[in-house]
Coordinates of N, CA, C and O in Angstrom, one line a residue:
X1 N -21.6 17.6 2.7 CA -20.8 16.4 2.2 C -19.7 16.1 3.3 O -19.1 17.0 3.9
X2 N -19.5 14.9 3.6 CA -18.5 14.4 4.5 C -17.1 14.6 3.9 O -16.9 14.2 2.7
X3 N -16.2 15.2 4.6 CA -14.8 15.3 4.1 C -13.9 14.6 5.1 O -13.8 15.1 6.3
X4 N -13.2 13.6 4.6 CA -12.3 12.8 5.5 C -10.9 12.9 4.9 O -10.8 12.8 3.7
X5 N -9.9 13.0 5.8 CA -8.5 12.9 5.3 C -7.9 11.8 6.1 O -8.0 11.7 7.3
X6 N -7.4 10.8 5.4 CA -6.6 9.7 6.0 C -5.2 10.1 6.0 O -4.5 10.3 5.0
X7 N -4.6 10.2 7.2 CA -3.2 10.3 7.4 C -2.6 8.9 7.7 O -2.9 8.4 8.8
X8 N -1.9 8.4 6.7 CA -1.3 7.1 6.9 C 0.1 7.2 7.3 O 0.9 7.8 6.6
X9 N 0.4 6.6 8.4 CA 1.8 6.7 9.0 C 2.5 5.3 8.9 O 3.8 5.3 8.8
X10 N 1.8 4.2 9.0 CA 2.4 2.9 9.1 C 2.9 2.4 7.7 O 2.2 2.6 6.7
X11 N 3.9 1.6 7.7 CA 4.4 1.0 6.5 C 3.9 -0.4 6.3 O 4.6 -1.2 5.6
X12 N 2.8 -0.7 6.8 CA 2.2 -2.0 6.8 C 1.2 -2.1 5.6 O 0.1 -1.5 5.7
X13 N 1.5 -2.9 4.6 CA 0.6 -2.9 3.4 C -0.8 -3.5 3.8 O -1.8 -3.0 3.3
X14 N -0.9 -4.3 4.8 CA -2.2 -4.9 5.2 C -3.0 -3.8 6.0 O -4.2 -4.0 6.1
X15 N -2.4 -2.8 6.5 CA -3.1 -1.7 7.1 C -3.5 -0.7 6.0 O -4.6 -0.2 6.0
X16 N -2.5 -0.4 5.1 CA -2.8 0.6 4.1 C -3.9 0.2 3.1 O -4.5 1.0 2.6
X17 N -4.1 -1.1 2.9 CA -5.1 -1.5 2.0 C -6.5 -1.0 2.5 O -7.3 -0.6 1.7
X18 N -6.7 -0.8 3.8 CA -7.9 -0.3 4.3 C -8.0 1.2 4.0 O -9.2 1.7 3.8
X19 N -6.9 1.9 4.0 CA -7.0 3.3 3.6 C -7.4 3.5 2.2 O -8.3 4.2 1.8
X20 N -6.8 2.7 1.3 CA -7.2 2.7 -0.1 C -8.6 2.3 -0.4 O -9.3 3.0 -1.1
X21 N -9.0 1.2 0.2 CA -10.4 0.7 0.1 C -11.4 1.7 0.5 O -12.4 2.0 -0.2
X22 N -11.2 2.3 1.7 CA -12.2 3.3 2.2 C -12.2 4.6 1.4 O -13.2 5.1 1.2
X23 N -11.0 5.0 1.0 CA -11.0 6.2 0.2 C -11.7 6.0 -1.2 O -12.5 6.9 -1.6
X24 N -11.5 4.9 -1.8 CA -12.2 4.6 -3.1 C -13.7 4.4 -2.8 O -14.5 4.9 -3.7
X25 N -14.0 3.8 -1.7 CA -15.5 3.6 -1.4 C -16.2 4.9 -1.2 O -17.3 5.1 -1.7
X26 N -15.5 5.8 -0.5 CA -16.1 7.1 -0.3 C -16.3 7.9 -1.6 O -17.3 8.5 -1.8
X27 N -15.3 7.8 -2.4 CA -15.4 8.5 -3.7 C -16.5 8.0 -4.5 O -17.3 8.7 -5.1
X28 N -16.7 6.7 -4.5 CA -17.8 6.0 -5.2 C -19.1 6.5 -4.7 O -20.1 6.6 -5.5
X29 N -19.2 6.8 -3.4 CA -20.5 7.2 -2.8 C -20.6 8.7 -2.8 O -21.5 9.2 -2.1
X30 N -19.8 9.4 -3.5 CA -19.9 10.9 -3.5 C -19.4 11.6 -2.3 O -19.6 12.8 -2.2
X31 N -18.6 10.9 -1.5 CA -18.0 11.5 -0.3 C -16.5 11.9 -0.7 O -16.0 11.4 -1.7
X32 N -15.9 12.7 0.2 CA -14.5 13.0 -0.1 C -13.7 12.3 1.0 O -13.8 12.5 2.2
X33 N -12.8 11.4 0.5 CA -11.9 10.7 1.3 C -10.5 10.7 0.8 O -10.1 9.9 -0.1
X34 N -9.7 11.7 1.2 CA -8.4 11.9 0.6 C -7.3 11.3 1.5 O -7.6 11.0 2.6
X35 N -6.1 11.1 0.9 CA -5.0 10.4 1.6 C -3.8 11.2 1.6 O -3.4 11.8 0.6
X36 N -3.1 11.3 2.8 CA -1.8 11.9 2.9 C -0.9 10.8 3.5 O -1.2 10.1 4.5
X37 N 0.2 10.6 2.8 CA 1.2 9.6 3.3 C 2.2 10.3 4.2 O 2.8 11.3 3.8
X38 N 2.4 9.8 5.4 CA 3.3 10.4 6.4 C 4.2 9.3 7.0 O 3.9 8.1 6.8
X39 N 5.2 9.7 7.7 CA 6.0 8.7 8.3 C 6.5 7.6 7.4 O 6.8 7.8 6.2
X40 N 6.6 6.4 8.0 CA 7.1 5.2 7.2 C 6.1 4.8 6.1 O 6.6 4.1 5.2
X41 N 4.9 5.3 6.0 CA 4.0 5.0 4.9 C 4.5 5.4 3.6 O 4.1 4.9 2.6
X42 N 5.4 6.4 3.6 CA 5.9 6.9 2.3 C 6.7 5.8 1.6 O 6.8 5.8 0.4
X43 N 7.2 4.9 2.4 CA 8.0 3.8 1.8 C 7.1 2.7 1.0 O 7.7 1.9 0.4
X44 N 5.8 2.9 1.2 CA 5.0 1.9 0.5 C 4.9 2.3 -1.0 O 4.6 1.4 -1.8
X45 N 5.1 3.5 -1.4 CA 5.0 3.9 -2.8 C 5.9 3.1 -3.7 O 5.3 2.6 -4.7
X46 N 7.2 2.9 -3.4 CA 7.9 2.1 -4.4 C 7.4 0.7 -4.5 O 7.5 0.1 -5.6
X47 N 6.8 0.1 -3.4 CA 6.3 -1.2 -3.5 C 5.0 -1.2 -4.3 O 4.8 -2.1 -5.2
X48 N 4.1 -0.2 -4.0 CA 2.8 -0.2 -4.7 C 2.9 0.2 -6.2 O 2.1 -0.2 -7.0
X49 N 4.0 0.8 -6.6 CA 4.2 1.2 -8.0 C 4.6 0.0 -8.8 O 4.4 0.1 -10.1
X50 N 5.0 -1.1 -8.2 CA 5.3 -2.3 -8.9 C 4.0 -3.0 -9.3 O 3.2 -3.4 -8.5
X51 N 3.8 -3.2 -10.6 CA 2.6 -3.9 -11.1 C 2.4 -5.3 -10.5 O 1.2 -5.7 -10.4
X52 N 3.4 -5.9 -10.0 CA 3.3 -7.2 -9.4 C 2.8 -7.2 -7.9 O 2.4 -8.2 -7.3
X53 N 2.8 -6.0 -7.3 CA 2.5 -5.9 -5.9 C 0.9 -5.9 -5.8 O 0.2 -5.4 -6.6
X54 N 0.4 -6.6 -4.7 CA -1.0 -6.8 -4.6 C -1.8 -5.5 -4.4 O -3.0 -5.5 -4.7
X55 N -1.1 -4.4 -3.9 CA -1.8 -3.2 -3.8 C -1.8 -2.3 -5.0 O -2.5 -1.3 -5.1
X56 N -1.0 -2.7 -6.0 CA -0.9 -1.9 -7.2 C -2.2 -1.5 -7.9 O -2.4 -0.3 -8.2
X57 N -3.2 -2.4 -8.1 CA -4.4 -2.0 -8.7 C -5.2 -0.9 -7.9 O -5.7 0.1 -8.5
X58 N -5.3 -1.1 -6.6 CA -6.0 -0.1 -5.7 C -5.2 1.2 -5.7 O -5.8 2.3 -5.8
X59 N -3.9 1.1 -5.6 CA -3.1 2.3 -5.5 C -3.2 3.1 -6.8 O -3.4 4.3 -6.8
X60 N -3.2 2.4 -8.0 CA -3.3 3.1 -9.3 C -4.6 3.7 -9.4 O -4.7 4.9 -9.9
X61 N -5.7 3.1 -9.0 CA -7.0 3.6 -9.1 C -7.2 4.9 -8.2 O -7.7 5.9 -8.6
X62 N -6.7 4.8 -7.0 CA -6.7 6.0 -6.1 C -5.9 7.1 -6.6 O -6.3 8.3 -6.6
X63 N -4.8 6.8 -7.2 CA -3.9 7.9 -7.8 C -4.6 8.5 -9.0 O -4.7 9.7 -9.1
X64 N -5.2 7.7 -9.8 CA -5.9 8.2 -11.0 C -7.1 9.1 -10.7 O -7.4 10.0 -11.4
X65 N -7.7 8.8 -9.6 CA -8.9 9.5 -9.1 C -8.5 10.8 -8.3 O -9.4 11.5 -7.8
X66 N -7.2 11.0 -8.1 CA -6.7 12.2 -7.4 C -7.0 12.1 -5.9 O -7.1 13.1 -5.2
X67 N -7.1 10.9 -5.4 CA -7.4 10.7 -3.9 C -6.1 10.8 -3.1 O -6.3 11.1 -1.9
X68 N -5.0 10.6 -3.6 CA -3.7 10.8 -2.9 C -3.2 12.2 -3.0 O -2.7 12.6 -4.1
X69 N -3.3 13.0 -2.0 CA -2.9 14.4 -2.1 C -1.4 14.6 -2.1 O -1.0 15.6 -2.6
X70 N -0.7 13.7 -1.5 CA 0.8 13.8 -1.5 C 1.4 13.0 -0.3 O 0.7 12.3 0.4
X71 N 2.7 13.3 -0.2 CA 3.5 12.6 0.8 C 4.3 13.6 1.6 O 4.7 14.6 1.0
X72 N 4.6 13.3 2.8 CA 5.4 14.1 3.7 C 6.8 14.4 3.1 O 7.5 13.4 2.8
X73 N 7.1 15.6 2.9 CA 8.4 16.0 2.3 C 9.6 15.6 3.3 O 10.5 15.0 2.8
X74 N 9.5 15.8 4.5 CA 10.6 15.5 5.5 C 10.8 14.0 5.6 O 11.9 13.5 5.5
X75 N 9.7 13.2 5.7 CA 9.8 11.8 5.8 C 10.3 11.1 4.5 O 11.1 10.2 4.5
X76 N 9.8 11.7 3.4 CA 10.3 11.1 2.1 C 11.8 11.4 1.9 O 12.5 10.5 1.3
X77 N 12.2 12.5 2.3 CA 13.7 12.8 2.2 C 14.5 11.9 3.1 O 15.4 11.3 2.7
X78 N 14.0 11.8 4.3 CA 14.7 11.0 5.3 C 14.8 9.5 4.9 O 15.8 8.8 5.2
X79 N 13.7 9.0 4.3 CA 13.6 7.6 4.0 C 13.9 7.3 2.5 O 13.7 6.2 2.0
X80 N 14.5 8.3 1.8 CA 15.1 8.2 0.5 C 14.1 7.7 -0.6 O 14.4 6.8 -1.4
X81 N 12.9 8.3 -0.6 CA 11.9 7.9 -1.6 C 11.4 9.0 -2.5 O 10.5 8.9 -3.2
X82 N 12.1 10.2 -2.4 CA 11.6 11.3 -3.2 C 11.7 11.1 -4.7 O 10.8 11.6 -5.4
X83 N 12.7 10.4 -5.2 CA 12.7 10.1 -6.6 C 11.5 9.3 -7.1 O 10.9 9.6 -8.1
X84 N 11.2 8.3 -6.3 CA 10.1 7.4 -6.7 C 8.8 8.2 -6.6 O 7.9 8.1 -7.5
X85 N 8.6 9.0 -5.6 CA 7.4 9.9 -5.5 C 7.3 10.8 -6.7 O 6.2 11.0 -7.3
X86 N 8.4 11.4 -7.1 CA 8.4 12.3 -8.3 C 8.0 11.5 -9.6 O 7.2 11.9 -10.4
X87 N 8.6 10.3 -9.7 CA 8.3 9.4 -10.9 C 6.8 9.1 -10.9 O 6.2 8.9 -11.9
X88 N 6.2 8.9 -9.7 CA 4.8 8.5 -9.5 C 3.9 9.7 -9.6 O 2.6 9.6 -9.6
X89 N 4.4 10.9 -9.7 CA 3.6 12.1 -9.8 C 2.9 12.5 -8.5 O 1.9 13.2 -8.5
X90 N 3.5 12.1 -7.4 CA 2.9 12.4 -6.1 C 3.6 13.6 -5.5 O 4.9 13.6 -5.3
X91 N 2.9 14.7 -5.2 CA 3.6 15.9 -4.6 C 4.1 15.7 -3.2 O 3.5 14.9 -2.4
X92 N 5.2 16.4 -2.9 CA 5.7 16.4 -1.6 C 5.0 17.6 -0.9 O 5.0 18.7 -1.4
X93 N 4.5 17.3 0.3 CA 3.8 18.4 1.1 C 4.5 18.5 2.4 O 4.9 17.5 3.0
X94 N 4.5 19.7 3.0 CA 5.1 19.9 4.3 C 5.2 21.3 4.7 O 6.2 21.9 4.6
X95 N 4.1 21.9 5.2 CA 4.0 23.3 5.6 C 4.5 23.5 7.0 O 4.7 24.6 7.4
X96 N 4.7 22.4 7.7 CA 5.0 22.4 9.2 C 6.4 21.7 9.4 O 6.4 20.5 9.6
X97 N 7.5 22.5 9.3 CA 8.8 21.9 9.4 C 9.0 20.7 8.5 O 9.6 19.7 8.9
X98 N 8.5 20.8 7.3 CA 8.6 19.7 6.3 C 7.6 18.6 6.4 O 7.6 17.7 5.6
X99 N 6.6 18.7 7.3 CA 5.6 17.7 7.5 C 4.2 18.4 7.2 O 4.0 19.6 7.4
X100 N 3.3 17.6 6.7 CA 1.9 18.2 6.4 C 1.3 18.6 7.7 O 1.3 17.8 8.7
X101 N 0.7 19.7 7.8 CA 0.0 20.2 9.0 C -1.4 19.7 9.0 O -2.2 20.1 8.1
X102 N -1.8 19.0 10.0 CA -3.1 18.5 10.1 C -4.1 19.6 10.3 O -5.2 19.6 9.9
X103 N -3.6 20.7 11.0 CA -4.5 21.9 11.2 C -5.0 22.5 9.9 O -6.1 23.0 9.9
X104 N -4.2 22.4 8.9 CA -4.6 23.0 7.6 C -5.9 22.2 7.1 O -6.8 22.8 6.5
X105 N -5.9 20.9 7.3 CA -7.1 20.1 6.8 C -8.3 20.3 7.7 O -9.4 20.4 7.3
X106 N -8.0 20.5 9.0 CA -9.1 20.7 10.0 C -9.8 22.1 9.6 O -11.0 22.2 9.6
X107 N -8.9 23.1 9.3 CA -9.5 24.4 8.9 C -10.3 24.3 7.7 O -11.2 25.1 7.5
X108 N -10.0 23.3 6.8 CA -10.8 23.2 5.6 C -12.0 22.3 5.7 O -12.7 21.9 4.8
X109 N -12.3 21.9 7.0 CA -13.5 21.1 7.3 C -13.3 19.6 7.2 O -14.3 18.9 7.2
X110 N -12.1 19.1 7.2 CA -11.9 17.7 7.1 C -11.9 17.1 8.5 O -11.5 17.7 9.5
X111 N -12.4 15.9 8.6 CA -12.2 15.0 9.8 C -11.0 14.2 9.5 O -10.9 13.6 8.4
X112 N -10.1 14.1 10.5 CA -8.9 13.4 10.3 C -9.0 12.0 10.9 O -9.5 11.8 12.0
X113 N -8.5 11.0 10.1 CA -8.4 9.6 10.6 C -6.9 9.2 10.4 O -6.4 9.4 9.3
X114 N -6.3 8.6 11.4 CA -4.9 8.2 11.3 C -4.9 6.7 11.2 O -5.6 6.0 11.9
X115 N -3.9 6.2 10.4 CA -3.7 4.8 10.2 C -2.2 4.5 10.4 O -1.4 5.3 10.1

């Protein structure tokens, strides 16, 4: 089985829509396509949590399917979104000085894609 991990860094909703679409598509096809929010991408969560935001339906579906593994602890703290992430039920991850370690996912057999 193909195992992909999307590391999303950018805070651009038009870029992140592709992360959501591809992750959901992979899940539909029996593949594993998980998402980690890093860098400025953590600031998308407060926007996507709003039902009026155009990404809300895709975000909600990805979250319900367990496709979003979590968000960078260090970046979430620095960018002041930890409360929203907690409200959304998204874990903070950061084994490497507060940041998610890509090597952990590589060791688990994932192919990394960055956005």
